[in-house]
Coordinates of C-alpha atoms (C1' of nucleotides) in Angstrom, one line a residue:
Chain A
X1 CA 0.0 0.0 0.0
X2 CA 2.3 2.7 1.3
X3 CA -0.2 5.3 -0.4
X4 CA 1.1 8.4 1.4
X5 CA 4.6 10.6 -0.3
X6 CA 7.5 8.4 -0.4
X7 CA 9.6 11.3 1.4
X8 CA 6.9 11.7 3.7
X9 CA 6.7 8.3 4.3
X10 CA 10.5 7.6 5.5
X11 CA 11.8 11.2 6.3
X12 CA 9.5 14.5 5.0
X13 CA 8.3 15.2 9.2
X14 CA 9.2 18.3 10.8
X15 CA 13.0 18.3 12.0
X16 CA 11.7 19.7 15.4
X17 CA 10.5 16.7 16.8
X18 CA 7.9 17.4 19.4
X19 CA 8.8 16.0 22.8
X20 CA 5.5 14.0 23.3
X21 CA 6.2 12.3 20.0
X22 CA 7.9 9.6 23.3
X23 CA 4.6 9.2 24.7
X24 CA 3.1 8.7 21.4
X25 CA 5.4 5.7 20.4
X26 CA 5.0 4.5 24.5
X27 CA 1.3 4.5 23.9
X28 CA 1.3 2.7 20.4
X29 CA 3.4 0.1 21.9
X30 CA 1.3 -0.6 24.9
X31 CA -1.6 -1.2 22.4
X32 CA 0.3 -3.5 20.0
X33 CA 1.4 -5.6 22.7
X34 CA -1.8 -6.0 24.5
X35 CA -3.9 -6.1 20.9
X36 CA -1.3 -7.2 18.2
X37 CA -0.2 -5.0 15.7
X38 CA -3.0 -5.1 12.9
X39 CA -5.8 -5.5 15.6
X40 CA -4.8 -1.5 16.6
X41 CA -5.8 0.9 14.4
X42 CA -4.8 4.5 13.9
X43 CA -7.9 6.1 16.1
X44 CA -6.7 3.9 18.7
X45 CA -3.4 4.6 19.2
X46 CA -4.5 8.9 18.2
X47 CA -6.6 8.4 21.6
X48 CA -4.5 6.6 23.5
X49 CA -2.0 9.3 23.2
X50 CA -4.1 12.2 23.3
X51 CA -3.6 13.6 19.9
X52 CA -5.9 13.2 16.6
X53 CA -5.5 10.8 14.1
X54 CA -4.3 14.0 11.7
X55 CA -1.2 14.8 13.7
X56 CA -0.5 11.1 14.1
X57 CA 0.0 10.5 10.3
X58 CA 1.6 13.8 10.3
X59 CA 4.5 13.1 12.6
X60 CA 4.6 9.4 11.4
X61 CA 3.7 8.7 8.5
X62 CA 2.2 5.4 8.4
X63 CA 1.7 3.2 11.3
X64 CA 4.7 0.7 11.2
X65 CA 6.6 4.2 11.1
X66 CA 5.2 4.2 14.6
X67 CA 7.1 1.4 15.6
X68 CA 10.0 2.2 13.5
X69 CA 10.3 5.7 14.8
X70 CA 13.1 5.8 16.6
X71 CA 14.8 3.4 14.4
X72 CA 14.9 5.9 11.5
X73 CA 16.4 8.1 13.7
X74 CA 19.2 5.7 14.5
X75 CA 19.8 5.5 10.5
X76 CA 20.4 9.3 10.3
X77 CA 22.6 9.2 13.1
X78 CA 24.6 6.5 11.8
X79 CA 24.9 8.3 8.4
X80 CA 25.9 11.2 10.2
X81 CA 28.8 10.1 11.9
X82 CA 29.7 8.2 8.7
X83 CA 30.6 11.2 6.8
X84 CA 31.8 13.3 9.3
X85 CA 34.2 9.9 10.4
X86 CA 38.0 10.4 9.9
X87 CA 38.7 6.9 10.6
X88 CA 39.9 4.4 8.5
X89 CA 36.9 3.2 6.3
X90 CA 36.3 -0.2 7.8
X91 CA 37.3 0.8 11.6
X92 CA 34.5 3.2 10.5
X93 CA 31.4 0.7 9.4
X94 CA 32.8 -0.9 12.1
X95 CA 32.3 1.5 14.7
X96 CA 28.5 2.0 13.2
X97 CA 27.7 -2.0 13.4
X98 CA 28.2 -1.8 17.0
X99 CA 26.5 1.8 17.6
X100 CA 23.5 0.1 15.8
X101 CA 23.7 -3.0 17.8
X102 CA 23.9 -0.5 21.0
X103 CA 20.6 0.8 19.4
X104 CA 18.6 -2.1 20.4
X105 CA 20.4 -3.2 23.7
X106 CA 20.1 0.1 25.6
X107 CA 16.5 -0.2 25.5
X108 CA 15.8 -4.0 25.3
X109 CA 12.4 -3.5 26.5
X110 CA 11.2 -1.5 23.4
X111 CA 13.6 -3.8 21.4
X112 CA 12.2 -7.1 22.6
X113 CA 8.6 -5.8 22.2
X114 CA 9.0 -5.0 18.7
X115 CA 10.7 -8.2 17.6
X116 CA 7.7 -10.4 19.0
X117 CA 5.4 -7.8 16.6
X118 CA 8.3 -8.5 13.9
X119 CA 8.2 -11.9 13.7
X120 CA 4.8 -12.4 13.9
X121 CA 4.3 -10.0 10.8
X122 CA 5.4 -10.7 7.5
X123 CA 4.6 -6.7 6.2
X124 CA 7.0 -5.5 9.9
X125 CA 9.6 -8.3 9.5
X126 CA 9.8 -6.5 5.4
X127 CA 10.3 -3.5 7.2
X128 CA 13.0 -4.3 9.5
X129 CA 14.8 -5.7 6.5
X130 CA 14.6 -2.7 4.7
X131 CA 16.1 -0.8 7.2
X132 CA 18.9 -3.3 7.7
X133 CA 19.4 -2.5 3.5
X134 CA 19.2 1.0 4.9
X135 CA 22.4 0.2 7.0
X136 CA 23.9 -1.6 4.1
X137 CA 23.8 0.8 1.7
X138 CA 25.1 3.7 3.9
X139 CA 28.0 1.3 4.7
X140 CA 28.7 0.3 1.2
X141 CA 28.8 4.2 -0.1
X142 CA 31.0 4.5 2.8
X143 CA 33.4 2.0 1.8
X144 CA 33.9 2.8 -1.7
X145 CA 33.8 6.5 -1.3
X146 CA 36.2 7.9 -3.6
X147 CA 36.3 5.0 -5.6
X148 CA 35.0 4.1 -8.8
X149 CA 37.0 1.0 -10.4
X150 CA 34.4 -2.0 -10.1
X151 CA 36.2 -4.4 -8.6
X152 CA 36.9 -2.0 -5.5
X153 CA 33.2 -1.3 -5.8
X154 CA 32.0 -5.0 -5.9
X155 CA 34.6 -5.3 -2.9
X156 CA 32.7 -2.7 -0.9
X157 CA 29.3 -4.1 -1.8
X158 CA 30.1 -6.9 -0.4
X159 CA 32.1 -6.4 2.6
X160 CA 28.9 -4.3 4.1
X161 CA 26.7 -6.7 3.1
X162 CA 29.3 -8.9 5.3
X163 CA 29.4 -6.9 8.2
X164 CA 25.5 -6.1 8.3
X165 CA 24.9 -10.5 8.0
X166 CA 28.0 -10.4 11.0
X167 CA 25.8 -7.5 13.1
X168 CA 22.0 -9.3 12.2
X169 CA 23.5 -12.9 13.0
X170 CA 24.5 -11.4 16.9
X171 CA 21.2 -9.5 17.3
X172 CA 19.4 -11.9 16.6
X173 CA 20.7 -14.1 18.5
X174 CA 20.4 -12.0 21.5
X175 CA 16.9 -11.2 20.4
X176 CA 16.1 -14.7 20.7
X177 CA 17.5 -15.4 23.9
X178 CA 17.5 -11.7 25.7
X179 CA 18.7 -11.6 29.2
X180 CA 22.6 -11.7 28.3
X181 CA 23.9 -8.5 29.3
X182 CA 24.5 -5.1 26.8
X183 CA 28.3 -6.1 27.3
X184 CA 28.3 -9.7 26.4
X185 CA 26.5 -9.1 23.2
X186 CA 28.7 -6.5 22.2
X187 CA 31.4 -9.0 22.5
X188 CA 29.8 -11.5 20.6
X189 CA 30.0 -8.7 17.9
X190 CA 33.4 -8.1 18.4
X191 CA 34.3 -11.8 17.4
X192 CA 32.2 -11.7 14.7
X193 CA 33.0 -8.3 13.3
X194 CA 37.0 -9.7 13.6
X195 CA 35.7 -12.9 11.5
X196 CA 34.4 -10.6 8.8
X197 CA 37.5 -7.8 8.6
X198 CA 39.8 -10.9 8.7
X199 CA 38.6 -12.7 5.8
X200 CA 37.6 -9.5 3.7
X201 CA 38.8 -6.5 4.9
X202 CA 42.5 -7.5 2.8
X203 CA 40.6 -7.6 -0.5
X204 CA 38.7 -4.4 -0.2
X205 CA 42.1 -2.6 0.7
X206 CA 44.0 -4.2 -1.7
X207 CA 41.1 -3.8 -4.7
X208 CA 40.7 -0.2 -3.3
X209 CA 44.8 0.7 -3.4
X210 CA 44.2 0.2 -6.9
X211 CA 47.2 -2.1 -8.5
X212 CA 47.3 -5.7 -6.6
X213 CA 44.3 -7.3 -7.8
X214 CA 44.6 -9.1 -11.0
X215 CA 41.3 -8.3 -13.1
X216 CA 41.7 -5.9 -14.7
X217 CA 38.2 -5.6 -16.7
X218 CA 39.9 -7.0 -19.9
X219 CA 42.8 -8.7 -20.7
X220 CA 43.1 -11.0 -17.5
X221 CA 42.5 -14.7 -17.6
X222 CA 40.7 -16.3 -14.6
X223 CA 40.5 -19.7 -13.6
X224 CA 38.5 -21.2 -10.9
X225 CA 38.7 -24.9 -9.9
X226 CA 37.3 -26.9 -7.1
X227 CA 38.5 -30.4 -7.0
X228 CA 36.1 -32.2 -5.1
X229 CA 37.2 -35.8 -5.4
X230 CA 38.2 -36.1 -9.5
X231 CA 41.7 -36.4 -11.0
X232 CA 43.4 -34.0 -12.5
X233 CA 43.7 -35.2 -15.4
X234 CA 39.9 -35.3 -15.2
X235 CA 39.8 -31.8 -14.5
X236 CA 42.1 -30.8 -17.2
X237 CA 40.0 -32.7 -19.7
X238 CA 36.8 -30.6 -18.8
X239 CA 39.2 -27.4 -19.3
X240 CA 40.4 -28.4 -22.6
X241 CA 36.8 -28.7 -23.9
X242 CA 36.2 -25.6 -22.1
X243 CA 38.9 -24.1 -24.0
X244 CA 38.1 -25.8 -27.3
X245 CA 34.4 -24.7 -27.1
X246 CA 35.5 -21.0 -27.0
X247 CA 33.8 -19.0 -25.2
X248 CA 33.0 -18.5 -20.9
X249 CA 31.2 -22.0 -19.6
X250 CA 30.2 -24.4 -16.5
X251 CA 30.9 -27.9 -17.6
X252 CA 31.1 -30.0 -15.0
Chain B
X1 CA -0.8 -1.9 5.3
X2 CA -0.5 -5.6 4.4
X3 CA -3.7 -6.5 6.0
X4 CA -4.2 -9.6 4.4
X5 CA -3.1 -13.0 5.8
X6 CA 0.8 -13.4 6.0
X7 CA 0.3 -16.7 4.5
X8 CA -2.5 -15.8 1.6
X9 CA 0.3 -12.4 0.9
X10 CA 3.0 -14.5 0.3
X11 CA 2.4 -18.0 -1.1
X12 CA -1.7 -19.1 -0.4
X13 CA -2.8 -19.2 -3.9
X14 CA -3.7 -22.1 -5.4
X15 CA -1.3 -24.4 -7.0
X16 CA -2.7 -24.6 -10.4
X17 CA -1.7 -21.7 -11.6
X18 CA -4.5 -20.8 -14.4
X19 CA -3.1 -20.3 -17.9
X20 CA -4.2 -16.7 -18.2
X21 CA -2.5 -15.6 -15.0
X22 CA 0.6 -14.1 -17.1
X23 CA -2.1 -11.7 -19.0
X24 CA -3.4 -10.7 -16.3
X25 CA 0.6 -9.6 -14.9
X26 CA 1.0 -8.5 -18.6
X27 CA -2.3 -6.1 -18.5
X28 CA -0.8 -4.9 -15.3
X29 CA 2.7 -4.4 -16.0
X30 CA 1.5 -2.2 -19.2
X31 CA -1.2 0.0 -17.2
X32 CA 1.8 0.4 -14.3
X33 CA 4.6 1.4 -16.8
X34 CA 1.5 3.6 -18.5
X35 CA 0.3 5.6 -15.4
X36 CA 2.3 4.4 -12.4
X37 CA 1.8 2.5 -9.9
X38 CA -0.2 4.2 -7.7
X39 CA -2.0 6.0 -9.9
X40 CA -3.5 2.2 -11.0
X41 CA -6.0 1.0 -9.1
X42 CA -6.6 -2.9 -9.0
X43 CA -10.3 -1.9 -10.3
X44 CA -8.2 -1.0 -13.2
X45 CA -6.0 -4.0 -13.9
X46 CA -9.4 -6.5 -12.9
X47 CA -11.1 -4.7 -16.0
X48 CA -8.0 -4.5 -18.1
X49 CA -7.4 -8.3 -17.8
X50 CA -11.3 -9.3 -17.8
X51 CA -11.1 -10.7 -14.4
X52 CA -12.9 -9.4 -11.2
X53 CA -10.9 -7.4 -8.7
X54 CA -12.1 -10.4 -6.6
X55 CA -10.2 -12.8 -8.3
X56 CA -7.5 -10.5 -8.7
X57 CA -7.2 -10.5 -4.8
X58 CA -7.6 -14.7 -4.5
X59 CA -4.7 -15.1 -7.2
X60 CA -1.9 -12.5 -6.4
X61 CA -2.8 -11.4 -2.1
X62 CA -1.7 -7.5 -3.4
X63 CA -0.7 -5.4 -5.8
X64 CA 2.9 -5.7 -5.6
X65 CA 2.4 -9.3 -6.1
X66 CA 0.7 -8.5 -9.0
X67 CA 4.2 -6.9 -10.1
X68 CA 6.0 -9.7 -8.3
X69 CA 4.2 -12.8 -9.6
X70 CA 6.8 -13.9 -11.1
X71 CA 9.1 -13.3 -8.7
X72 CA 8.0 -15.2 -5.8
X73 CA 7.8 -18.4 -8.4
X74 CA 11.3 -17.7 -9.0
X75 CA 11.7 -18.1 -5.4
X76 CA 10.0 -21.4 -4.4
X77 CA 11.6 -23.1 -7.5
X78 CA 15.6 -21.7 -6.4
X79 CA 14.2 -23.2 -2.7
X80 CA 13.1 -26.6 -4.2
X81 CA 16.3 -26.9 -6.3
X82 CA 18.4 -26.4 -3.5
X83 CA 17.0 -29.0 -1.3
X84 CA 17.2 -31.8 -3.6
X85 CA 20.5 -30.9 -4.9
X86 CA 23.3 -33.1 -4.3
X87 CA 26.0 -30.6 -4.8
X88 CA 28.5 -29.2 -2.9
X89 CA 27.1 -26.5 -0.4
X90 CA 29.1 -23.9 -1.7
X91 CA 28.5 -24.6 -5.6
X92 CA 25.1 -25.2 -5.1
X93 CA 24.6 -21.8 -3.9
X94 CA 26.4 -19.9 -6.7
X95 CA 24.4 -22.4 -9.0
X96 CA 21.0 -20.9 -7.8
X97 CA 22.7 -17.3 -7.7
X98 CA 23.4 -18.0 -11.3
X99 CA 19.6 -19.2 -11.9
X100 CA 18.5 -16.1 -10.1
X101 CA 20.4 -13.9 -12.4
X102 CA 19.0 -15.6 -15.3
X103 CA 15.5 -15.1 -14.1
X104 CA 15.7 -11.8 -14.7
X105 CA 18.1 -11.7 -17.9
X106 CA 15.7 -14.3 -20.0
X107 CA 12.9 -11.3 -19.6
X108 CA 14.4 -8.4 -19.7
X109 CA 11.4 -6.3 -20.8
X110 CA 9.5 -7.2 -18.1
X111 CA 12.6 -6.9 -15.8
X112 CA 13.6 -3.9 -16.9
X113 CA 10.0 -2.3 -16.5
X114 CA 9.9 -3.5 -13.0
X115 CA 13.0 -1.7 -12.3
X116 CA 11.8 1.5 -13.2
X117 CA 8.9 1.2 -11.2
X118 CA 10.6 -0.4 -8.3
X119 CA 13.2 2.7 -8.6
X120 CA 10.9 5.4 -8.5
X121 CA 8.8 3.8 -5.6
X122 CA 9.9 3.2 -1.8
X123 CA 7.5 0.9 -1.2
X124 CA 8.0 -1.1 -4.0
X125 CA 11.9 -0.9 -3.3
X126 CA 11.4 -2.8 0.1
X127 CA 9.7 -4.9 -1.4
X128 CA 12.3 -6.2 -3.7
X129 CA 14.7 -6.0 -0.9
X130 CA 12.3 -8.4 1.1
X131 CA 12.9 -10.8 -1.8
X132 CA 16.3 -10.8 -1.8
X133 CA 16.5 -11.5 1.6
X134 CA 14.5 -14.4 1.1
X135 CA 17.3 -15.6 -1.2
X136 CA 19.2 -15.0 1.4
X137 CA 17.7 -16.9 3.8
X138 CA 17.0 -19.8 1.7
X139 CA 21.2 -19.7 1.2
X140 CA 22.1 -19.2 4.7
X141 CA 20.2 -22.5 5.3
X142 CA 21.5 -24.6 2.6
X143 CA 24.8 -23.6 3.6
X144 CA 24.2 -24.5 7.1
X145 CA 22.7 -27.4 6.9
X146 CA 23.4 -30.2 9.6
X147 CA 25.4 -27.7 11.8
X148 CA 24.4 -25.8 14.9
X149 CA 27.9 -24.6 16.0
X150 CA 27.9 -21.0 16.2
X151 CA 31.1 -20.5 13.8
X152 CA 29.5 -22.4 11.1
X153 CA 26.8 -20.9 11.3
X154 CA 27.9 -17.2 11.2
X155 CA 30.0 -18.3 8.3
X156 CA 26.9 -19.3 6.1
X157 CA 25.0 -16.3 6.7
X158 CA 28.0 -14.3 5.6
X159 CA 28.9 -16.1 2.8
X160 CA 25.3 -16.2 1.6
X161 CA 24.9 -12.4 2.3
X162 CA 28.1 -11.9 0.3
X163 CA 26.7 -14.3 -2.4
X164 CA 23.4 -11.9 -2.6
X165 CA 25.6 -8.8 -2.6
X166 CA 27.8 -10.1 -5.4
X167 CA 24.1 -10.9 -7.1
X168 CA 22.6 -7.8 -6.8
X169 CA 25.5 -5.9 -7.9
X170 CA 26.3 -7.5 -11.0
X171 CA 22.4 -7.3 -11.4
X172 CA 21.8 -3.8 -11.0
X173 CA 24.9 -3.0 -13.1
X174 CA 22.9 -4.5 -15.7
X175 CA 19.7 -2.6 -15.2
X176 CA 21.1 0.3 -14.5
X177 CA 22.7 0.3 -18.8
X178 CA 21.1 -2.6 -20.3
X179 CA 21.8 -3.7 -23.7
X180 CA 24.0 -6.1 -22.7
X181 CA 23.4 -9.6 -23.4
X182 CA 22.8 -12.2 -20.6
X183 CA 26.3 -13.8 -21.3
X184 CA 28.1 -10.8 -21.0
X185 CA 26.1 -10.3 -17.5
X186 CA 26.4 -14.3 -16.8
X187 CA 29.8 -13.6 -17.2
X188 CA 30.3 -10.6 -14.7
X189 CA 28.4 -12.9 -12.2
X190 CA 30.8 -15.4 -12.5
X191 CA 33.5 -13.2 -11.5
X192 CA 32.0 -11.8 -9.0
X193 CA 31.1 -15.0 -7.5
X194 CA 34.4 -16.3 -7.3
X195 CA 35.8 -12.9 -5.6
X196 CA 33.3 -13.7 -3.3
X197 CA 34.1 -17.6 -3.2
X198 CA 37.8 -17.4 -3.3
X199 CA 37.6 -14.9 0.1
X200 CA 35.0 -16.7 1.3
X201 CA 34.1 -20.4 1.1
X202 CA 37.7 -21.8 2.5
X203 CA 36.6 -20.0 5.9
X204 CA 33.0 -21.8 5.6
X205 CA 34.8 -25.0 4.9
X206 CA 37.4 -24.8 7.4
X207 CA 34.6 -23.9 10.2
X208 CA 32.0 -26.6 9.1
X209 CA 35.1 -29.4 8.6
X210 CA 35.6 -28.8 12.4
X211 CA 33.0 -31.3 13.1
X212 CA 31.5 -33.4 10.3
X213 CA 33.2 -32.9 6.7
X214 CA 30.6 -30.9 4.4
X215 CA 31.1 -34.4 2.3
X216 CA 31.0 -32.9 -0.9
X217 CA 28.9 -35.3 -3.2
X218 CA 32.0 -36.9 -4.7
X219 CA 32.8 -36.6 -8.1
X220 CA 31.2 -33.4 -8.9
X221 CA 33.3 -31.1 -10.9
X222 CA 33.0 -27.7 -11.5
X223 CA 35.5 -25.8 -13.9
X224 CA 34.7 -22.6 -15.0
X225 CA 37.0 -21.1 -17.5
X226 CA 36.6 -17.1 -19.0
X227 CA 39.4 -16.4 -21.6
X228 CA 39.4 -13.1 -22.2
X229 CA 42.7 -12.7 -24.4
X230 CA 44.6 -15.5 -23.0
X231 CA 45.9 -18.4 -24.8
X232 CA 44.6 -22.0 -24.1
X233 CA 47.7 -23.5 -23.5
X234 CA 48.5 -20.5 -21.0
X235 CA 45.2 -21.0 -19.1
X236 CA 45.9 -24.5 -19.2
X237 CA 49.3 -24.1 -17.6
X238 CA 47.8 -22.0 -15.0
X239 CA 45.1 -25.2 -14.0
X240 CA 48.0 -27.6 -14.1
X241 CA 49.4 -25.2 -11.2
X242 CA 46.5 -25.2 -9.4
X243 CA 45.7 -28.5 -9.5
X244 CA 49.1 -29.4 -8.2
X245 CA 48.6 -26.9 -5.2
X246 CA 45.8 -28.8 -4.2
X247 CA 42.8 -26.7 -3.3
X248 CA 40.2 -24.0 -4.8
X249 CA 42.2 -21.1 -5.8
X250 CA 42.4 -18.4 -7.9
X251 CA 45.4 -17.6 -10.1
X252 CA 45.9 -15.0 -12.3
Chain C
dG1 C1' -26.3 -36.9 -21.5
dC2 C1' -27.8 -35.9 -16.8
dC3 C1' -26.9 -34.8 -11.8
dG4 C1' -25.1 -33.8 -7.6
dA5 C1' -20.7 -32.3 -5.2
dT6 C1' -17.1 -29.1 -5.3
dA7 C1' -14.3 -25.4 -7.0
dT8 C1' -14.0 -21.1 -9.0
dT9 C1' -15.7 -16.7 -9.9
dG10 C1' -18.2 -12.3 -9.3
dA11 C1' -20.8 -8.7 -6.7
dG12 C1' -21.2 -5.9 -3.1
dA13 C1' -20.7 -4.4 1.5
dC14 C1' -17.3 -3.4 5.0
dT15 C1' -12.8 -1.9 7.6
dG16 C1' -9.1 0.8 8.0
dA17 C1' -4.8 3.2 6.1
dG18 C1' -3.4 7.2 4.0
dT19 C1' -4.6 11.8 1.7
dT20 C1' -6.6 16.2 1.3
dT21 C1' -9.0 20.3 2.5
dC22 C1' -10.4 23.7 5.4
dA23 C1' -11.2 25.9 9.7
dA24 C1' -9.6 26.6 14.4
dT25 C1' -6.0 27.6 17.5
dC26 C1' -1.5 28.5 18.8
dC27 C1' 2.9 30.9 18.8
dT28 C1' 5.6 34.5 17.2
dT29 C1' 7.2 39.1 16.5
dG30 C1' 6.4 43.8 15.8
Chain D
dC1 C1' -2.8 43.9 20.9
dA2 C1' -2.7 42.7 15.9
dA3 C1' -0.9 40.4 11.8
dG4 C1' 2.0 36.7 10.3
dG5 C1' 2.8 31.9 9.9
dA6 C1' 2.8 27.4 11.8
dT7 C1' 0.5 23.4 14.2
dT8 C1' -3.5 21.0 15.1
dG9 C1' -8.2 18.9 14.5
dA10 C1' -12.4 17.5 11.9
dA11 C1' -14.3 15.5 8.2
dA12 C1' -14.8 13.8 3.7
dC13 C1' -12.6 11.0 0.3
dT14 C1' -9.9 7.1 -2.2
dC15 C1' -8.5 2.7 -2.5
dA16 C1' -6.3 -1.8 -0.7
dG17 C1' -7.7 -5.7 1.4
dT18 C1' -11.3 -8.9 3.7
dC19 C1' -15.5 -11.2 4.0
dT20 C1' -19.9 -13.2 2.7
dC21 C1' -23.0 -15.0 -0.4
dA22 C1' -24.9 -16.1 -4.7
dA23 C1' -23.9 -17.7 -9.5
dT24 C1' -21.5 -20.5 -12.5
dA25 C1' -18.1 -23.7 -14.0
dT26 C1' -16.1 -28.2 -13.6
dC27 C1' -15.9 -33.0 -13.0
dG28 C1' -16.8 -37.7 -11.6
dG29 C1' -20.5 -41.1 -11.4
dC30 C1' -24.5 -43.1 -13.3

DNA sequence: GCCGATATTGAGACTGAGTTTCAATCCTTG
DNA sequence: CAAGGATTGAAACTCAGTCTCAATATCGGC
């Protein structure tokens, strides 16, 4: 549906964000909880929290953006301090993962109360990925800034997508079994964070400092092989009718 | 928002999937691409395809899955294929990447359209974002398969998240200047997929090996070759050396 | 070919999200 | 206090999505 202004719907509301606007999400997440998520309609929450309907898709938007609300803030911050980051690119998206992941531990309350709506709701759990892709993207224009080259590009892509899979694969863990402290998740991200710069974090530097990486977009040969049990001589077989039948192929 | 059932939005229609369901998509695709989205109401497409907006709602759930149809097929068939494949983890994940990619190349009108709604829409965006997670998803648990230990298990969803980056670059490099034919994108997904691969899938192996071996289905081969100036014999020089090293590499 | 059981379709009413318009009520600032 | 703009509320409207019920296919059995 999603009939309202796109900007409306994920940004257009007024900067100054009224100080109630708390009490409104408080109120809204009362009545999901006690009433489920589709059950409570926009009149309900509007009187709940003292304000009309009007102002309610106003400030928000649309009604998941009433659950979502302070997570969209959390994306702007994160941008923020992206751009305005003098670190090292992936200390940087590094730094961000766990300032998200601080996001939902400092108020597990409001954190765990939204994931029981999330994933009970196919439209909300949508949502949430989208904002994770949010994240993503942020990351990945933050990784290649600068660059243009595709392979350093591909690199980037990829190591945020990397690093967001790293931060989703701890939170949801923690989501699933809450009561582990703010501290012990965050090092659970630290291990997992390490796991991702170890095994990628060398390719994006060494696509991104421009000479080391073999393809070049023409001119280079590449060969992948994965043995899983044949000869060799097997292997080069296949490659020779590879070869013989001209062009790029999967035989196998 | 999404107010139908979760299960009747995403799947519930019937299996027999009646003949004229691709011109009712087609009648929808041209009034979207002729009006926009929004601006066409399922009233519209229900008389445009001689249907009832009632049976418009009992075959697609919603009007992106009017857009999506297709899609979500796409989907349940890369799901079924990986369950009943015999391959090894790994390949059989870039093998459905692959398939995925040519889902979209082997229509590339209708692709193509999508695209420009899905661009110009936010709602529409998520949307496609939701799908690609559930590519992702469906990865992450092929690749996991018969392990519960937390290291193998934050490998898959990595690898597969860097799998479905790789994807989506390669694919919206191609939407973004079409005109290229599906070879020549095949081709960039092949090389993106073994960046991803070659960084990747040893770190998968070594941390699923650390109980049960992945027990690759013996005997599968996979040797993909892409000449792009070289000389047989040289690329065939180049295999000999890998094979002699032993694993999956990448030489240049 | 006919008939009853079962899907499949269509029509129409209904709910609720999201938009729009306009009037009322604040704040401002002079 | 008065004129300016901004914030709110009320109400009507559109349209997606659901539900119910009647009409019509469809199909197996006779």
């Amino acid at each position: 549906m999603q009939r309202h202004t796109d900007t409306a719907a994920r940004r257009g509301r007024d900067t100054a964000r009224p100080a109630h606007s708390r009490g409104v999400v408080g109120a809204a997440l009362r009545l999901f909880a006690e009433h489920g998520f589709e059950a409570t309609t926009m009149d309900d929450i509007a009187v709940a929290a003292g304000v009309s309907r009007s102002t309610l898709f106003r400030r928000f938007g649309s009604k998941d953006d009433v659950l979502f609300a302070d997570q969209d803030e959390l994306v702007e911050e994160i941008g923020a301090l992206l751009t305005e980051s003098g670190e090292e690119p992936v200390a940087a998206v590094c730094a961000a993962a766990r300032m998200v992941l601080r996001g939902y531990t400092t108020d597990p309350d409001v954190a765990l109360a939204r994931y029981q709506l999330v994933r009970a709701h196919t439209g909300l759990r949508d949502r949430e990925i989208a904002m994770s892709a949010r994240y993503q993207a942020l990351f990945t224009q933050h990784l290649s800034r600068g660059h243009t080259d595709a392979r350093t590009l591909l690199a980037a892509e990829v190591l945020a997508a990397a690093v967001i899979a790293a931060h989703n694969h701890v939170l949801r863990g923690w989501l699933r079994t809450p009561g582990e402290t703010g501290a012990a998740v965050a090092q659970r991200l630290e291990e997992a964070l390490s796991f991702v710069t170890e095994e990628l974090a060398g390719s994006l530097r060494a696509a991104a400092s421009g000479r080391s990486r073999p393809s070049g977009p023409e001119g280079a040969v590449l060969v992948a092989v994965y043995p899983a049990g044949a000869s060799g001589g097997e292997v080069l077989a296949k490659v020779r009718a590879a070869l013989e039948a001209g062009g790029p192929q999967q035989l196998q």
